[in-house]
Every structure is written in structure tokens, then in C-alpha cells.
Amino acid sequence: MASDGHGSERQRAASRRLSAIAGHLRTAGQQQRPQVAGIHCKAESSSDGEEAARSTTVPRRRQEVMKWNGWGYSDSRFLFNKKGQAEFTGRRYRLSGMVLPSLKDWFESTFGASLQHKSPATATLNASAVPFPSLNEAFLQDLKSTGIPFSHEAEDRVFRAHGHCLHEIFALREGKFGRVPDLVVWPNCHEDVVKTVDLACRHNVCLIPYGGGTSVSSALECPPDETRCIVSLDTSQMSRILWIDEKNLTAHVEAGIVGQDLERLLNESGYCTGHEPDSMEFSSLGGWVATRASGMKKNVYGNIEDLVVHIKMVCPRGVVEKSCQGPRVSIGPDIHHFIMGSEGTLGVVTEVTIKIRPMPEYQKYGSVVFPNFEQGVACLREVAKQRCAPASIRLMDNAQFQFGHALKPQVSSIFTSFLDGLKKFYITKFKGFDPHHLCVATLLFEGDRERVLQHEKQVYDIAAKFGGLAAGEDNGQRGYMLTFVIAYLRDLGMDYYVIGESFETSVPWDRVLDLCRNVKERIVRECRERGVQFPPLATCRVTQTYDAGACVYFYFAFNYRGLADPVNIYGRVEHAAREEILANGGSLSHHHGVGKLRKHWMPESISDVGIGMLKSVKEYVDPDNIFGSRNLL
Amino acid sequence: MASNTLYSPRDPALKKRDDFEDILEERRSSSDLRYALRCYVPVVYKGIAPCKPGVLKTAVLQSDRLRHVVAEMSKETGESADVIREEASGILEEMAHRLRLGTVRFFAYSLSKAFKALFQRVRVNEDGIQRLQQSIQEHPVVLLPSHRSYMDFLIMSYILYTYDLSLPVIAAGMDFLGMKIVGEMLRMSGAFFIRRSFGGDKLYWAVFSEYVKTMLRNGYAPIEFFLEGTRSRTCKSLTPKLGLLNIVMEPFFKGEVFDVSLVPISISYERVLEEALYARELLGVPKPKESTSGLLKARKILSEDYGSIHVYFGHPVSLRSLAQGRINRSQYNLLPRHIPRRPSQETQAFVNETAYRLVRLQEENMVLRPWVLVAALLLQNPDGVDMERLVEQTSWLRGLAVSFGAFLDWPDYVSASKAVASSLALHTGLVRTEGGRAQLAMEPKEPGSPEEDLFDRAASVLSCASYRNQILHVFLRPALLGMAMQMAEASRKDDIYSCFSFLRDVFSNEFILCPGGTVQDFDEACYMLTKCAAVHVQKQEVVATEKGQRILSFLTSLFQPFLKGYQVVCRFLCEDAPEGFPESEYVAAVRSFAVKRILSGELTCYEALSSDVQKNALAALLRMKVVRKLKVGDQVTLRVNKVAANTLENKLGGRVSTQKALLARL
């Protein structure tokens, strides 16, 4: 293998990696992949004739590839087939086309749901139910003269009126629309954005930047009482890598590029960013910056704030950027930190210089089974203490472990099922692990082969001290797959009266166990008190380790049969869960952001003076509230 | 408001209470030995981390909290950490329980025998047991029984064993360890021992609190302690002590447990074993030191009949729901949780209020026997009363008590005359019935000096009062209103309210009056008296009705002894107390002052001799700043504001015509 040409080895590694993590995205043949482009703005050099030919993973008319009322690609969805077995349609993912024999039992026993009780979504978007756009004619006139593409078709506007919060998707499935943007524009480059913002300021139009649309904080919701024309600024057409600097290992990229394109394009040159949030198929670079995103491999590559070298943002006040690319500077408070986490309230991020790394030579999944969650957390803490965390290390609790198991595809041979049985016997009978308490940590190692193997041994040795048993690559890989398909699974649940969502926090190490237990218990108690007829699924995993704490991720779902207003009850329970998190020393958010969903807690989270600081920045940068999404503050 | 989650004061008579089962019934018909040796598999807390007492000790000694305190002390004193750790280990050794099933079985056997000999019935509300069983599985449980007798914790453990529930670990006073073998046996049946006072001992506090918290967090066993801190010698609930309550609440505040269930338990005795002992103690005959031989001497009590015991397991109170909206738990976010910190003011207020509410719950579920009513009536008629009249009055009082929500164990099929007769029969030591008259047994058995006779009489009054005291909580609020109406000498609601508030303040060391609950108590009192048509409450006025005279005069004279007792203390402070006399001599001095006045005929109220009343009065006076404590050397002396004491006495005696001026001066 080592004797292979360097380039082909890289290529192979690239394709292997993509297949492993994001799943095979089998792009349709007629779609041509985006290229590393020149620095010229396309809008300047080309007329509208070329627009149609241009295509990226994300077309302007997103609804042609993606669901308008659910997660992800239209061709990929879970369903229960005629035999009552779950299967995943399409050809994009490793799981695509497979039958998942145990999902039904898990689904029915966990939620008390039944395949007989369906709650299907409205099939098609009824354009006449969408509020008529209130357009600012003067703005529209000026916009036309710039040649920037725009649309006020109902489908385009509805698509950009929401993120993926439960209440947003639930409303769409019922065919209900609140305030939606009046206009969608697709700038092609930084200059286009400057022009758009300029016009918006001149005509007092409200702008809401739109990247991947994967927000789960109500950040994309249009304020219902906004009387101005709301323009959704879709950055998806700004998706080129403008240059790659191999000397400094940086790439300058337009902010609209989505994660999977960024990785694929860089992989072609032998590089990667290593930034892989669970939403990376759809979320955009600009969105990551605007929400302070975190990737699952942050232990090797860092979170977005560690990755970003330079940001260009267009604000009503002008363009903000630093004048150099020094790796670290002491020039007052870092203006990047006003931008990161600003959630579209200050301006639009148009271009980002981001660190890149040579693609890892070798990748290996792994998993460890622990007798209980407490031991697992203790192990993760020790790993963090010794600063030897693999690229990713996650600890799933027992419920999530069982969830993961329900997603096992049909085993192809008797031999595999025999082996599985043997493994199970070894762990539960021979080692005496209680199947209702054991939990599993999934691992992902990256680097050169030698080091990975060495690293792997170090981690497994630590795990052994906490009673952990190595449980194979397969378990590990399936754990990561779960996070990519979970959003598709939610759509399946919603077809059968089950609603749910995830939320996250970060918390000091000594509080991890207490927080996990109390939040789960609070969810169960709140559900009971609010009349939910079936016990909810409340499960968590520790998804990131830091020196001083960890990131904890919760899944919460329940069967809402018999409830008049399930979304309202869902919201109240989630609210209570967040209160519990805060009372237990957890943060308001680790990486999802605040948006409008959590801004209620901002003053207690950052103090009144802190709020004042943010407000004064907003007042200077955007005095007329052009970026009027009303997130954060 | 939190109060609503605990109880609703409106119409207490409607309170639904559970039925009782006699657990001795089965014991009388089957083998005690088999019972003691039966298979005992209690349900346990779902999050339990099972461990042996030894492991528990290690966990405590190695806890972050203790390590922190040891390191700090070592820094302060220069002593090596090892020495301090050794000391901590010694404290823990002295404190820790060593629960052993064998000992428990021994107790199960011998207590069965003893209980059958002593009591007619031990009755338990089984619904409460079921609720408790549920709670034990869900959350760490804290058992909070009332404390009237040494029997209390034996009874508690016995009942839990009988119902196959986890045996509690019990906080007991160190004095028990004085009883050689018994102390160790109690230890092996789950008692752990704490010193009565360890004010400034940081290490002791750390070991003690960490020990309790560790058991709570692990769900090791239900934790049992007495909110009242000590046995109530008067059978009236004592104002709660907060130390242990603070400790068991902290794990919840700091997020270490999801919730804690607080279970108020009311244990009521038809006859308290220590009856005679208590009266002597209150009169200044010191409490005998707990000793094994003393206990053996107590064997003679085995031959007497002590009637029945009622144990009512109240509804578990969720600490989480109590704290909802009251305690901001994120206040603990910024300091490592093992570093001890004084609770914030809001936390202290919350703990205090909760403690009072829990004691009130204990009071409310305290089963009262008809005898309690009889005792109250006899005390109001020191010269005796015709049996017929006594029966009529008892029957009348029953109606009143029930309408005020008393938990009376007096089934409808038992006639008043029968109830009175059987009450008197059980308490022949206290009551003389001759020639159709009933009277407190006041004549001394063998005449001695006038003072000795006086103490004998006082002893039987105080014994009798200890039964009357059991029902005071039912009448307290309406009685305070009645007294306030008398005191105000007018019917303006505002005046009455201010007198009510004054009285309530004076008596807040004497009775269980939740801090800050004046308005609520006033409304409750108005409601109760209106309900029985004793008063008319209008917008501006409160007027007594014709029919209400009997009720009001009963109520005011019910509480007269306390009013008198406080007056005597004030009088003493005005007339007899030397300037700056030591606190330690206070009780003896007041007592001899009162004795003189009784002998001279100026005073007829024997209850003024009770050291309990005297101490409570002093506490009230200190609180009201009529008396101040001064530390001179290592002696604490009292300084009296004689003018204020005089005014207070006058006001209590209702000898003031211009109350406005008085209020201004107070």
C-alpha cells in the first residue's frame, strides 16, 4: 500500500473517508461538481444564461432535491414497508436500500407507538395558503438593476422560513405557514452581498441571511410582527474555494459552501478542514461561523473558532475584516468573536479563510463497552485529563446504545449473527454486564497508521481501568451513523405520532453525571405531569471532551397520541429541561446557538452588563436593525 | 406559593385521612421468633449504590469535601494533614452506625414482646406505608417523626421492618452511648450518634454532614431524624432545629440528587412512657443520665398499660416542588461543590419555613384520644367537675375540635360517657373520681413541707397539661384571635389584627407559628371562628356573637396558663432580677420567684413553674430585645430593660387602656 503513488493513495483515502462519515453522496450524473474557482465574481463575468448551467450540491430551487417539510434529500427517507419492516430509501447513504429488522420492535416498545396509528404529513405545498409577499417595490427595482437573482415564489419563500426545530417542521407537515420571507435573493459573491446590503439599508428592508437552513434555535423564523419587507439572503451560490495556500495550510472559501462540498473539494487536493458537525451535509461555512459551530473531530482539528483565520463580513456599517492573517494577535478584543455567534444579527459572512490539514493517512473506528454510564464518564474524564482523546470520542447511555442496536441492518450471513450472539454472551454472561446498564463509547482515530495504532492502545488501556471492554469497529461506526440519520428518523416518528428533538449543553466534568440524570428525570416527570400518555424517550450522550468539562447531547421524544396540543407540551418540557440544565451548572448552548428559542435565558447567562455590551455593538453596526432576525438579544 | 403545595388551610375538617391497622394484632396470634427470622427483602432506591458500612466510611473520609477541610485546617493550625485525617477518622468511628440484620432481628423479637406487654395496639396507616414504599424507590427519603419518647425510633424501625421497608439510619444524640451495651446495639440497628453541640468544630461538622449526605446521595437507606431536635417534654411540638434539615437539602440544591422526599410522621401515644419523668424534669428535678441500669429499672413500667400508639405516615413532600421558584439552584454553579459555604439568606429562610411547615404537618396528623379533651377540661376546672357536666362538656368540645380539623380517634359509635369513662380509667394516676365528681389528683400521697406539696401538685398539673398540650395546635389560631379580641377591647379589625400579631410574635417560641405567616394565620382564625358562628367578620370589624361566648371563653382560658407564665417571667425580671445576673441561674431564679408567689396565694397557675414555659419566655424576650445577653468573661449575663418588661407584662395581662401608646413604646 505504501508503494502506491502518493496521489492515488490520497484519492483513495479521500473516497474512503467520505464513504465512512457523510455516506456516499451519489450525485446525479448530470450534476457537475463545483470547481476551485478563480477569484473573480461570477456575476461580473457572466450573464444570466450561464446561471442555469451552474450547479452545486445545493441548487437555488432547493425543493427540487430536498424535502420542503422534513429533513434532507427527497429521495432518502425511512418507512415501514408492507411487511412492517423499516427500510431506508434512496441510494445516497450506506444505510440506503437496507432493511432494519429490529427498528419496528424498538419503535413500538420504546414509544408505545403502533404502525396502525399514522399521522401523515400534508403531501404537497399548497401555495395559496402561503401569505402573499409584501414587496418593497423601490428595493425590487434597484435589485433588478444589479442582476442578482431573486424569487418571490411561494415554494422558495416557504423553504427559507424555517429551520429544523420541532415546532417548525410540525407546522409545515400540517400545511401551516406563519410569517415567511417576502423575497429570496441569491448573491453570487461578496460584491453582490455588498450591493444587496446597501440596497436594504437604503430602502429599509429586513435581511435574514440563510445558509444551510439547519438551525435548531428558531433563528430563521421571521419575526411575526416585522412589517418591513423581509428578504432572505441565501448564500448557497457563493460556494467556491477561492484559493488554497499550501505553504500556510489555509484555504479562502466563500461562506455559502456546505460542509460536504468543502470537504470533497479540499480532499481532491489532498486536504481537509476536519470540521464535521453532524449537519455537515447541509450546513454552510458561514452558518458555522455565525453560530460558533463545533465539529465532532474537534479534538484533532478544533472547533470553528480554532479553525478560522480570517473572516469577511458585510454589515450595514460596511465591511469588517482584519488586515493580516497572523496566526494570533494581541490587538484588543478579537473582532472575530463579535462575528462568531452573532447569528445573523450583525451582517452576512461572505468569505472565510480557514485552516486546512493534509488528509489523514489512516482512519479507524472503535468502541468500548462499559458496565455503566458512571464508569464511562470516569473513563472519558481520564482520557481528557491525559489529553489523549481520539479525533472523536462519544459515550452513549444505555437507551441510546439500544437505539443504535435497533438500527442494525439485516445480517447477511448466519455466521455474523452467530458472532453477534457470541459477543453478547461474552459481555453479558461472562463479564457480567447488565444489558440495562451497560453503555458504549464510540471512537474515531485519525492520523498515520503507526500513531493511530499506538493511540488506540493508549485509549483502550485507560478504558480497561474503568472496566471497559473493546467492542469492535462495527459498533463504533454505527454509533456515528446514528447521528447522520437521526433527523431522517424523526420524520419517520412524526408519521406515527412520535415527536422529538435533540438539545445540547456543556458542563464541567464534576457535574456531568448529575446533569445527565437530573435532566432525563426532569423530562420524564414533566411529561407525566403534562399528561403525556406514554413514557418518553430521554437519552443522552457525552459527545465532546474538553480539559474542564464535556458537551452533553440529549434526545427527547414521545408518543403524543391523546394530546390536544403536542407541540406546546413538547415546548414546555424542553423549556423545563433547559431550566434543569442551567440549574445543574450546564450552559445555555454548546454549539446549537441561542436564536430566538433560548434568548429568554440570555440575561441570566451573560449578565445584564454582558447584554449591554452586545447591544452596543449591534447599535453601532446595524443601527436600523436591517439584520432584523431578532436572534440572541 | 409553596404553602399551597403543602397544605391548604381552608376548611381543615374536610381533610381526608387514612385508616389505621393494628400491627400488634398479628403478633399476638403468631410466633415472634418466626417473625424475627423471616425473610426480609426491602425494596430499595432505584439509584442505589449498594455498599457496606465500612465502604461508606471510606467514601466519607476520601470525599472531596473532607479532603478540602482537612487541607484547610492543616494550613491554619500547622498540624500535619495525617493527624487531622486521623482525627476525622476517629470522629467518624464514634459517629457511624453499623447496621446489622442480626441485631435488627433481635430487636424485632424483643420489641414484639415488649410492645405486646406495654401497649394495647400499635396502629399504623397502611396507605401511608404504601406511599412511603413508592417514594423509597423513586428518591432518597428523609423520615421526620415527631419526638415525644425514646420509643419513637424503636417504633419507627420496628414498623419499617414489619412492612418490609428499608431500615432507616437514625440520627441520635450522643447521650445514648452512655448506655453501654444498649448504645452499641442501637448502633447496630442503624443509629448514628452526634454530639449535642459542636458549635465551632469545623472538622466535626464536615465529617458529620458529609456522612449524612453520602448516605443520602447513594440512596443507602432512608435517613431519619427529629426535626424538633429533642424529645418534647410537654407533648407540644418544639420549634424545629435546622441543622440536619439543611444538610439533607443540600444535595438537592447542588444537583447531586434529583429530588428528596420529606416524610412527616406523627407518632402519638395515649400515655407517654416518660410521663412522670417529664413533669419532674420540667420542675427542675434533673433528667437521669441514660444508663443501662436505669433502663432495667424502667422494667417496672412493663407491668402498666400504656394504651395505644398511633403512627401516621404523612404524604411525602417533594423538596423539588417546595423549592420550585424559591431557590435558584444555579447559585451553586460558580463554586466547586465540595467547598463548604454558608447558605444564602433566601436559602436559610426557605429551610426555616419548610421546617415549620413540616412540623405543622406532623401536628395535623397527630391522632388525639378523647382523653386529651378531658384533660383540657379538667385543667380549666381545678376544683373538680360533675361527671355529668364533664361528659356534656367533652361532647361539646369534641364537636368544636372536629370542626377545627382535629384528628380525633373517637368513632361515632362510642358515646361521650363511655369515652370519658375509659379515658379516666387509663389515667387513674392523674384523676380522682369520687362521688360523681372528677378532679385532678392534687393531694400529695404523703404530706411533706409546703414546698414539697406544691411540687407534687405541680407535677400532676404538668402531667395533665402534657395531654392538653397535644390539642393546642388545633385551637391555637382561633384562640390567639380570641385573646386579641379581648386585648383590643374594641371590635375594629385593624386593632384586633395588631393585637393578634403581637400575641403571635410573643408566642412564636412557644408554639409552631410559621415565620411570616401572620396574615394567613389571621385569615385562618377568622375563617374557623366564623365557621362555628363564634364571631362575625365584617369588612372593618370582628364582633363576637352571643353563641360565641362559650367558645371564646374556652379558648382564652385554654391558653391562659401560657399568658400567666409569661407574665410571671416579666414580673420576675422587673422586681426580682438583679442587674446583670448570669443566664445559667435564670431558670432556678424564676422558679423560686414563682414558688413564692404561689405559696403567698398571689398566683394560682402551677404551669408557670414549667421550665419549658420559662425558657420559651426568655427566648421571646431576647428576640423582642426586652432582655439582652452580655458576655462577661466566659459567663453570659442577662440585662433587662425593666420598663419594657413591665409594659409587656401589663399588655399580656390586659391592663392597658391605651394600647396605641403601648404599641409605640414597644
CSV table of N, CA, C and O in Angstrom, one decimal, chain A residues 64-116:
chain,number,residue,atom,x,y,z
A,64,GLU,N,-36.2,21.1,-5.2
A,64,GLU,CA,-36.1,20.0,-6.2
A,64,GLU,C,-35.4,18.8,-5.7
A,64,GLU,O,-35.5,17.7,-6.2
A,65,VAL,N,-34.5,19.0,-4.8
A,65,VAL,CA,-33.7,17.9,-4.2
A,65,VAL,C,-34.0,17.6,-2.8
A,65,VAL,O,-33.8,16.4,-2.4
A,66,MET,N,-34.5,18.6,-2.1
A,66,MET,CA,-34.7,18.3,-0.7
A,66,MET,C,-36.2,18.4,-0.3
A,66,MET,O,-37.0,19.1,-1.0
A,67,LYS,N,-36.5,17.8,0.9
A,67,LYS,CA,-37.9,17.9,1.3
A,67,LYS,C,-38.2,19.3,1.8
A,67,LYS,O,-37.4,20.0,2.4
A,68,TRP,N,-39.5,19.7,1.5
A,68,TRP,CA,-39.9,21.0,1.9
A,68,TRP,C,-40.4,21.0,3.3
A,68,TRP,O,-40.5,22.0,4.0
A,69,ASN,N,-40.8,19.8,3.8
A,69,ASN,CA,-41.4,19.7,5.1
A,69,ASN,C,-40.7,18.6,6.0
A,69,ASN,O,-41.4,18.0,6.8
A,70,GLY,N,-39.4,18.4,5.8
A,70,GLY,CA,-38.8,17.4,6.6
A,70,GLY,C,-37.3,17.5,6.3
A,70,GLY,O,-36.8,18.5,5.8
A,71,TRP,N,-36.5,16.5,6.8
A,71,TRP,CA,-35.1,16.6,6.8
A,71,TRP,C,-34.5,16.0,5.5
A,71,TRP,O,-35.0,15.0,5.0
A,72,GLY,N,-33.5,16.7,4.9
A,72,GLY,CA,-32.7,16.1,3.9
A,72,GLY,C,-33.2,15.9,2.6
A,72,GLY,O,-34.2,16.6,2.1
A,73,TYR,N,-32.6,14.9,1.9
A,73,TYR,CA,-32.9,14.7,0.5
A,73,TYR,C,-34.3,14.1,0.3
A,73,TYR,O,-34.7,13.2,1.1
A,74,SER,N,-35.0,14.5,-0.8
A,74,SER,CA,-36.3,13.9,-1.0
A,74,SER,C,-36.3,12.4,-1.2
A,74,SER,O,-37.3,11.7,-0.9
A,75,ASP,N,-35.2,11.9,-1.8
A,75,ASP,CA,-35.2,10.5,-2.1
A,75,ASP,C,-34.9,9.6,-0.9
A,75,ASP,O,-34.9,8.4,-1.0
A,76,SER,N,-34.4,10.2,0.1
A,76,SER,CA,-34.0,9.4,1.3
A,76,SER,C,-35.0,9.6,2.4
A,76,SER,O,-35.2,10.7,2.9
A,77,ARG,N,-35.6,8.5,2.8
A,77,ARG,CA,-36.5,8.5,3.9
A,77,ARG,C,-36.6,7.1,4.5
A,77,ARG,O,-36.5,6.1,3.8
A,78,PHE,N,-37.0,7.1,5.8
A,78,PHE,CA,-37.3,5.9,6.4
A,78,PHE,C,-38.8,5.6,6.2
A,78,PHE,O,-39.6,6.5,6.2
A,79,LEU,N,-39.1,4.3,6.0
A,79,LEU,CA,-40.6,4.0,6.0
A,79,LEU,C,-40.7,2.5,6.5
A,79,LEU,O,-39.7,1.8,6.5
A,80,PHE,N,-41.9,2.2,6.9
A,80,PHE,CA,-42.2,0.8,7.3
A,80,PHE,C,-42.8,0.2,6.0
A,80,PHE,O,-43.8,0.7,5.5
A,81,ASN,N,-42.2,-0.9,5.5
A,81,ASN,CA,-42.7,-1.5,4.3
A,81,ASN,C,-43.9,-2.4,4.6
A,81,ASN,O,-44.3,-2.5,5.7
A,82,LYS,N,-44.4,-3.0,3.6
A,82,LYS,CA,-45.6,-3.8,3.7
A,82,LYS,C,-45.5,-4.9,4.8
A,82,LYS,O,-46.4,-5.3,5.4
A,83,LYS,N,-44.2,-5.4,4.9
A,83,LYS,CA,-44.0,-6.5,5.9
A,83,LYS,C,-43.9,-5.9,7.3
A,83,LYS,O,-43.6,-6.6,8.2
A,84,GLY,N,-44.0,-4.6,7.4
A,84,GLY,CA,-43.8,-3.9,8.7
A,84,GLY,C,-42.4,-3.8,9.1
A,84,GLY,O,-42.1,-3.4,10.2
A,85,GLN,N,-41.5,-4.0,8.1
A,85,GLN,CA,-40.1,-3.8,8.4
A,85,GLN,C,-39.6,-2.4,8.0
A,85,GLN,O,-40.1,-1.9,7.0
A,86,ALA,N,-38.7,-1.8,8.8
A,86,ALA,CA,-38.3,-0.5,8.5
A,86,ALA,C,-37.2,-0.6,7.3
A,86,ALA,O,-36.4,-1.5,7.3
A,87,GLU,N,-37.3,0.4,6.4
A,87,GLU,CA,-36.2,0.4,5.4
A,87,GLU,C,-35.9,1.9,5.1
A,87,GLU,O,-36.7,2.8,5.4
A,88,PHE,N,-34.7,2.1,4.6
A,88,PHE,CA,-34.3,3.4,4.3
A,88,PHE,C,-34.1,3.5,2.8
A,88,PHE,O,-33.4,2.7,2.1
A,89,THR,N,-34.9,4.5,2.2
A,89,THR,CA,-34.9,4.5,0.7
A,89,THR,C,-33.7,5.3,0.1
A,89,THR,O,-32.9,5.9,0.9
A,90,GLY,N,-33.6,5.3,-1.2
A,90,GLY,CA,-32.6,6.1,-1.8
A,90,GLY,C,-31.3,5.3,-2.0
A,90,GLY,O,-31.3,4.1,-1.7
A,91,ARG,N,-30.3,6.1,-2.5
A,91,ARG,CA,-29.0,5.4,-2.8
A,91,ARG,C,-27.8,6.2,-2.2
A,91,ARG,O,-26.7,6.0,-2.6
A,92,ARG,N,-28.2,7.2,-1.4
A,92,ARG,CA,-27.1,8.1,-1.0
A,92,ARG,C,-26.2,7.6,0.1
A,92,ARG,O,-25.1,8.0,0.3
A,93,TYR,N,-26.8,6.8,1.0
A,93,TYR,CA,-26.2,6.5,2.3
A,93,TYR,C,-25.8,5.0,2.4
A,93,TYR,O,-26.4,4.2,1.6
A,94,ARG,N,-24.9,4.7,3.3
A,94,ARG,CA,-24.6,3.3,3.5
A,94,ARG,C,-25.8,2.5,3.9
A,94,ARG,O,-26.0,1.3,3.6
A,95,LEU,N,-26.8,3.2,4.6
A,95,LEU,CA,-27.9,2.5,5.0
A,95,LEU,C,-29.0,2.4,3.9
A,95,LEU,O,-30.0,1.7,4.1
A,96,SER,N,-28.8,3.2,2.9
A,96,SER,CA,-29.8,3.3,1.8
A,96,SER,C,-30.1,1.9,1.3
A,96,SER,O,-29.2,1.1,1.0
A,97,GLY,N,-31.4,1.7,1.1
A,97,GLY,CA,-31.8,0.4,0.5
A,97,GLY,C,-31.8,-0.8,1.4
A,97,GLY,O,-32.1,-1.9,1.1
A,98,MET,N,-31.4,-0.5,2.7
A,98,MET,CA,-31.3,-1.7,3.6
A,98,MET,C,-32.6,-1.8,4.4
A,98,MET,O,-33.3,-0.9,4.6
A,99,VAL,N,-32.8,-3.0,4.9
A,99,VAL,CA,-33.9,-3.3,5.8
A,99,VAL,C,-33.4,-3.4,7.2
A,99,VAL,O,-32.3,-3.9,7.5
A,100,LEU,N,-34.1,-2.7,8.1
A,100,LEU,CA,-33.7,-2.7,9.5
A,100,LEU,C,-34.7,-3.5,10.3
A,100,LEU,O,-35.7,-2.9,10.8
A,101,PRO,N,-34.4,-4.8,10.5
A,101,PRO,CA,-35.5,-5.6,11.1
A,101,PRO,C,-35.9,-5.3,12.5
A,101,PRO,O,-37.0,-5.5,12.9
A,102,SER,N,-35.0,-4.8,13.3
A,102,SER,CA,-35.3,-4.6,14.7
A,102,SER,C,-35.9,-3.2,15.0
A,102,SER,O,-36.2,-2.9,16.2
A,103,LEU,N,-35.9,-2.3,14.0
A,103,LEU,CA,-36.3,-1.0,14.3
A,103,LEU,C,-37.8,-0.9,14.8
A,103,LEU,O,-38.1,-0.2,15.7
A,104,LYS,N,-38.6,-1.7,14.1
A,104,LYS,CA,-40.1,-1.7,14.4
A,104,LYS,C,-40.3,-2.0,15.9
A,104,LYS,O,-41.0,-1.3,16.6
A,105,ASP,N,-39.7,-3.1,16.3
A,105,ASP,CA,-39.9,-3.5,17.7
A,105,ASP,C,-39.5,-2.5,18.7
A,105,ASP,O,-40.1,-2.2,19.7
A,106,TRP,N,-38.3,-2.0,18.4
A,106,TRP,CA,-37.8,-0.9,19.3
A,106,TRP,C,-38.7,0.3,19.3
A,106,TRP,O,-39.0,0.8,20.4
A,107,PHE,N,-39.1,0.7,18.1
A,107,PHE,CA,-40.0,1.8,18.0
A,107,PHE,C,-41.3,1.6,18.8
A,107,PHE,O,-41.7,2.5,19.5
A,108,GLU,N,-41.9,0.5,18.6
A,108,GLU,CA,-43.2,0.2,19.2
A,108,GLU,C,-43.0,0.1,20.7
A,108,GLU,O,-43.8,0.6,21.5
A,109,SER,N,-41.9,-0.6,21.2
A,109,SER,CA,-41.8,-0.8,22.6
A,109,SER,C,-41.3,0.5,23.3
A,109,SER,O,-41.7,0.7,24.5
A,110,THR,N,-40.5,1.2,22.6
A,110,THR,CA,-40.0,2.4,23.3
A,110,THR,C,-41.1,3.5,23.5
A,110,THR,O,-41.1,4.2,24.5
A,111,PHE,N,-41.9,3.7,22.4
A,111,PHE,CA,-42.8,4.8,22.5
A,111,PHE,C,-44.2,4.4,22.7
A,111,PHE,O,-45.1,5.2,22.9
A,112,GLY,N,-44.5,3.1,22.7
A,112,GLY,CA,-45.9,2.6,22.8
A,112,GLY,C,-46.6,3.0,21.5
A,112,GLY,O,-47.8,3.1,21.5
A,113,ALA,N,-45.9,3.2,20.4
A,113,ALA,CA,-46.5,3.6,19.2
A,113,ALA,C,-46.9,2.3,18.4
A,113,ALA,O,-46.6,1.2,18.8
A,114,SER,N,-47.7,2.5,17.4
A,114,SER,CA,-48.2,1.4,16.6
A,114,SER,C,-48.2,1.8,15.2
A,114,SER,O,-48.5,2.9,14.8
A,115,LEU,N,-47.9,0.8,14.3
A,115,LEU,CA,-47.9,1.1,12.9
A,115,LEU,C,-49.3,1.4,12.4
A,115,LEU,O,-49.5,1.9,11.3
A,116,GLN,N,-50.3,1.0,13.2
A,116,GLN,CA,-51.7,1.2,12.8
A,116,GLN,C,-52.1,2.7,12.9
A,116,GLN,O,-53.0,3.1,12.3
